[in-house]
Amino acid sequence: DIFERNKHKHAFYVEESYVIAWMYPYMEPHGLILKINKEPLPELDPEKVKNDFDFWNWYCKRLLSDKKFLNDAVARKTFSKLRCAIAGLYTYRRMFPEAEKAFQQAIDLYPASPEANFRMADTLLQQGKTQEAIKVLQANLKEDPKNDKIENFIKQIQEMEKINARINE
């Protein structure tokens, strides 16, 4: 309602905390956050995608070479979440190579992130890359061995694989 009543007055920007599906058609990467355009975008501008990766490649390199950042779990979680939000936009747009790269950056920023790892696995599953999804989750399990949700997700994927194999037979 706030957006609809004010979109003609000014631009909107959001730091996505939770996925809000209606926003995806309107959003585009804008540095650390996302811009919500006045009207839905038929596709993301390739130049904006290039700028997004140029920015995040530079920023990840900078952050991951900073010992203070590497020792600051809150900062690592925060920047991972920011990158994860943009990666989710790429998944929504079915821009899978970009989504995978952005999710990998989110994982690099904070390897134990359940959100980055689960959403990366989901993106891989959408492409039929079952074994890659399992590998992502197994790496996450090494980072967070007491998280039983990771093991459960791996088991679900393995069961799904068995069912698909039976269907194919």
mmCIF file of C-alpha atoms in Angstrom:
data_model
loop_
_atom_site.group_PDB
_atom_site.id
_atom_site.type_symbol
_atom_site.label_atom_id
_atom_site.label_comp_id
_atom_site.label_asym_id
_atom_site.label_seq_id
_atom_site.Cartn_x
_atom_site.Cartn_y
_atom_site.Cartn_z
ATOM 1 C CA ASP A 1 0.000 0.000 0.000
ATOM 2 C CA ILE A 2 2.815 2.397 0.888
ATOM 3 C CA PHE A 3 4.547 1.553 -2.395
ATOM 4 C CA GLU A 4 1.423 1.935 -4.536
ATOM 5 C CA ARG A 5 0.512 5.279 -2.977
ATOM 6 C CA ASN A 6 4.000 6.759 -3.225
ATOM 7 C CA LYS A 7 5.815 5.175 -6.168
ATOM 8 C CA HIS A 8 5.128 8.191 -8.359
ATOM 9 C CA LYS A 9 6.820 10.478 -5.801
ATOM 10 C CA HIS A 10 10.192 8.760 -5.278
ATOM 11 C CA ALA A 11 12.260 5.627 -5.681
ATOM 12 C CA PHE A 12 12.084 2.787 -3.189
ATOM 13 C CA TYR A 13 14.955 0.675 -1.905
ATOM 14 C CA VAL A 14 14.852 -2.382 0.298
ATOM 15 C CA GLU A 15 17.188 -4.518 2.314
ATOM 16 C CA GLU A 16 15.346 -7.815 2.017
ATOM 17 C CA SER A 17 14.987 -9.535 5.351
ATOM 18 C CA TYR A 18 12.372 -12.020 4.227
ATOM 19 C CA VAL A 19 11.373 -12.918 0.701
ATOM 20 C CA ILE A 20 8.328 -10.898 -0.348
ATOM 21 C CA ALA A 21 7.266 -12.449 -3.641
ATOM 22 C CA TRP A 22 5.318 -9.489 -5.075
ATOM 23 C CA MET A 23 8.470 -7.366 -5.093
ATOM 24 C CA TYR A 24 10.558 -9.617 -7.338
ATOM 25 C CA PRO A 25 9.199 -8.375 -10.690
ATOM 26 C CA TYR A 26 10.002 -4.793 -9.631
ATOM 27 C CA MET A 27 13.451 -5.301 -8.122
ATOM 28 C CA GLU A 28 16.949 -4.865 -9.453
ATOM 29 C CA PRO A 29 20.353 -4.971 -7.720
ATOM 30 C CA HIS A 30 21.550 -1.679 -6.294
ATOM 31 C CA GLY A 31 24.867 -2.087 -4.473
ATOM 32 C CA LEU A 32 24.284 -3.741 -1.121
ATOM 33 C CA ILE A 33 20.504 -3.552 -1.421
ATOM 34 C CA LEU A 34 17.714 -3.757 -3.994
ATOM 35 C CA LYS A 35 15.849 -1.035 -5.837
ATOM 36 C CA ILE A 36 12.085 -1.408 -6.292
ATOM 37 C CA ASN A 37 11.111 0.130 -9.634
ATOM 38 C CA LYS A 38 7.769 1.844 -10.263
ATOM 39 C CA GLU A 39 6.692 -0.824 -12.743
ATOM 40 C CA PRO A 40 7.624 -4.489 -13.202
ATOM 41 C CA LEU A 41 10.770 -5.084 -15.245
ATOM 42 C CA PRO A 42 10.470 -7.525 -18.148
ATOM 43 C CA GLU A 43 14.106 -8.502 -17.487
ATOM 44 C CA LEU A 44 17.141 -7.225 -15.633
ATOM 45 C CA ASP A 45 19.316 -4.780 -17.530
ATOM 46 C CA PRO A 46 22.564 -6.648 -18.408
ATOM 47 C CA GLU A 47 24.576 -3.542 -17.521
ATOM 48 C CA LYS A 48 23.053 -3.499 -14.010
ATOM 49 C CA VAL A 49 23.852 -7.211 -13.619
ATOM 50 C CA LYS A 50 27.441 -6.551 -14.730
ATOM 51 C CA ASN A 51 27.694 -3.642 -12.280
ATOM 52 C CA ASP A 52 26.316 -5.862 -9.513
ATOM 53 C CA PHE A 53 28.989 -8.495 -10.063
ATOM 54 C CA ASP A 54 31.751 -5.920 -10.484
ATOM 55 C CA PHE A 55 30.751 -4.394 -7.152
ATOM 56 C CA TRP A 56 30.362 -7.682 -5.271
ATOM 57 C CA ASN A 57 33.544 -9.217 -6.733
ATOM 58 C CA TRP A 58 35.464 -6.184 -5.491
ATOM 59 C CA TYR A 59 33.680 -6.080 -2.125
ATOM 60 C CA CYS A 60 33.992 -9.803 -1.388
ATOM 61 C CA LYS A 61 37.699 -9.692 -2.187
ATOM 62 C CA ARG A 62 38.099 -6.697 0.118
ATOM 63 C CA LEU A 63 36.070 -8.204 2.964
ATOM 64 C CA LEU A 64 37.579 -11.681 2.764
ATOM 65 C CA SER A 65 41.112 -10.261 2.930
ATOM 66 C CA ASP A 66 40.329 -8.302 6.117
ATOM 67 C CA LYS A 67 41.223 -10.230 9.293
ATOM 68 C CA LYS A 68 38.817 -8.129 11.363
ATOM 69 C CA PHE A 69 35.959 -9.078 9.029
ATOM 70 C CA LEU A 70 36.918 -12.763 9.131
ATOM 71 C CA ASN A 71 36.759 -12.689 12.931
ATOM 72 C CA ASP A 72 33.432 -10.816 13.093
ATOM 73 C CA ALA A 73 30.610 -13.376 12.827
ATOM 74 C CA VAL A 74 27.877 -10.718 12.890
ATOM 75 C CA ALA A 75 29.433 -8.802 9.980
ATOM 76 C CA ARG A 76 29.934 -12.028 8.023
ATOM 77 C CA LYS A 77 26.287 -13.036 8.549
ATOM 78 C CA THR A 78 25.076 -9.572 7.595
ATOM 79 C CA PHE A 79 26.989 -9.303 4.324
ATOM 80 C CA SER A 80 26.129 -12.895 3.436
ATOM 81 C CA LYS A 81 22.447 -12.110 3.916
ATOM 82 C CA LEU A 82 22.695 -9.010 1.732
ATOM 83 C CA ARG A 83 24.297 -11.001 -1.081
ATOM 84 C CA CYS A 84 21.814 -13.829 -0.610
ATOM 85 C CA ALA A 85 18.905 -11.447 -1.188
ATOM 86 C CA ILE A 86 20.281 -10.414 -4.575
ATOM 87 C CA ALA A 87 21.057 -14.036 -5.463
ATOM 88 C CA GLY A 88 17.418 -14.827 -4.751
ATOM 89 C CA LEU A 89 16.396 -12.204 -7.307
ATOM 90 C CA TYR A 90 18.551 -13.959 -9.905
ATOM 91 C CA THR A 91 16.903 -17.278 -9.050
ATOM 92 C CA TYR A 92 13.468 -15.702 -9.411
ATOM 93 C CA ARG A 93 14.506 -14.423 -12.851
ATOM 94 C CA ARG A 94 15.818 -17.927 -13.691
ATOM 95 C CA MET A 95 19.251 -16.440 -14.236
ATOM 96 C CA PHE A 96 20.818 -19.547 -12.766
ATOM 97 C CA PRO A 97 24.521 -18.942 -13.528
ATOM 98 C CA GLU A 98 24.266 -15.513 -11.892
ATOM 99 C CA ALA A 99 22.273 -16.919 -8.968
ATOM 100 C CA GLU A 100 24.815 -19.671 -8.350
ATOM 101 C CA LYS A 101 27.714 -17.215 -8.431
ATOM 102 C CA ALA A 102 25.957 -14.785 -6.089
ATOM 103 C CA PHE A 103 24.946 -17.565 -3.676
ATOM 104 C CA GLN A 104 28.545 -18.816 -3.720
ATOM 105 C CA GLN A 105 29.690 -15.333 -2.748
ATOM 106 C CA ALA A 106 27.148 -15.347 0.103
ATOM 107 C CA ILE A 107 28.505 -18.726 1.231
ATOM 108 C CA ASP A 108 32.102 -17.487 0.968
ATOM 109 C CA LEU A 109 31.189 -14.522 3.154
ATOM 110 C CA TYR A 110 29.676 -16.798 5.823
ATOM 111 C CA PRO A 111 30.101 -20.548 5.141
ATOM 112 C CA ALA A 112 27.794 -21.595 7.994
ATOM 113 C CA SER A 113 24.838 -19.579 6.650
ATOM 114 C CA PRO A 114 21.837 -21.896 6.495
ATOM 115 C CA GLU A 115 19.987 -19.425 4.258
ATOM 116 C CA ALA A 116 22.739 -19.108 1.648
ATOM 117 C CA ASN A 117 23.375 -22.849 1.559
ATOM 118 C CA PHE A 118 19.727 -23.932 1.508
ATOM 119 C CA ARG A 119 18.805 -21.383 -1.152
ATOM 120 C CA MET A 120 21.842 -22.367 -3.248
ATOM 121 C CA ALA A 121 20.778 -26.021 -2.951
ATOM 122 C CA ASP A 122 17.234 -25.101 -3.961
ATOM 123 C CA THR A 123 18.526 -23.180 -6.991
ATOM 124 C CA LEU A 124 20.587 -26.208 -8.013
ATOM 125 C CA LEU A 125 17.594 -28.501 -7.551
ATOM 126 C CA GLN A 126 15.495 -26.279 -9.818
ATOM 127 C CA GLN A 127 18.033 -27.072 -12.524
ATOM 128 C CA GLY A 128 18.116 -30.805 -11.798
ATOM 129 C CA LYS A 129 21.619 -30.591 -10.293
ATOM 130 C CA THR A 130 20.848 -32.970 -7.445
ATOM 131 C CA GLN A 131 24.377 -34.125 -6.661
ATOM 132 C CA GLU A 132 25.682 -30.552 -6.615
ATOM 133 C CA ALA A 133 22.886 -29.583 -4.211
ATOM 134 C CA ILE A 134 23.831 -32.471 -1.912
ATOM 135 C CA LYS A 135 27.500 -31.406 -1.982
ATOM 136 C CA VAL A 136 26.545 -27.858 -0.975
ATOM 137 C CA LEU A 137 24.530 -29.174 1.953
ATOM 138 C CA GLN A 138 27.239 -31.624 3.002
ATOM 139 C CA ALA A 139 29.744 -28.750 3.106
ATOM 140 C CA ASN A 140 27.233 -26.769 5.181
ATOM 141 C CA LEU A 141 26.839 -29.736 7.524
ATOM 142 C CA LYS A 142 30.608 -29.674 8.174
ATOM 143 C CA GLU A 143 30.247 -26.008 9.168
ATOM 144 C CA ASP A 144 27.185 -26.705 11.348
ATOM 145 C CA PRO A 145 27.269 -30.393 12.349
ATOM 146 C CA LYS A 146 24.512 -30.116 14.965
ATOM 147 C CA ASN A 147 21.945 -28.710 12.523
ATOM 148 C CA ASP A 148 19.627 -31.659 11.907
ATOM 149 C CA LYS A 149 17.673 -29.689 9.288
ATOM 150 C CA ILE A 150 20.641 -30.012 6.943
ATOM 151 C CA GLU A 151 20.676 -33.795 7.304
ATOM 152 C CA ASN A 152 16.905 -33.912 6.808
ATOM 153 C CA PHE A 153 17.145 -31.838 3.630
ATOM 154 C CA ILE A 154 19.888 -34.117 2.270
ATOM 155 C CA LYS A 155 17.701 -37.162 3.003
ATOM 156 C CA GLN A 156 14.716 -35.525 1.269
ATOM 157 C CA ILE A 157 16.820 -34.865 -1.823
ATOM 158 C CA GLN A 158 18.111 -38.446 -1.828
ATOM 159 C CA GLU A 159 14.571 -39.788 -1.516
ATOM 160 C CA MET A 160 13.432 -37.516 -4.309
ATOM 161 C CA GLU A 161 16.271 -38.885 -6.450
ATOM 162 C CA LYS A 162 15.147 -42.458 -5.770
ATOM 163 C CA ILE A 163 11.534 -41.617 -6.679
ATOM 164 C CA ASN A 164 12.650 -39.922 -9.893
ATOM 165 C CA ALA A 165 14.775 -42.961 -10.780
ATOM 166 C CA ARG A 166 11.748 -45.239 -10.248
ATOM 167 C CA ILE A 167 9.590 -42.960 -12.399
ATOM 168 C CA ASN A 168 12.205 -43.034 -15.164
ATOM 169 C CA GLU A 169 12.325 -46.857 -14.996
#
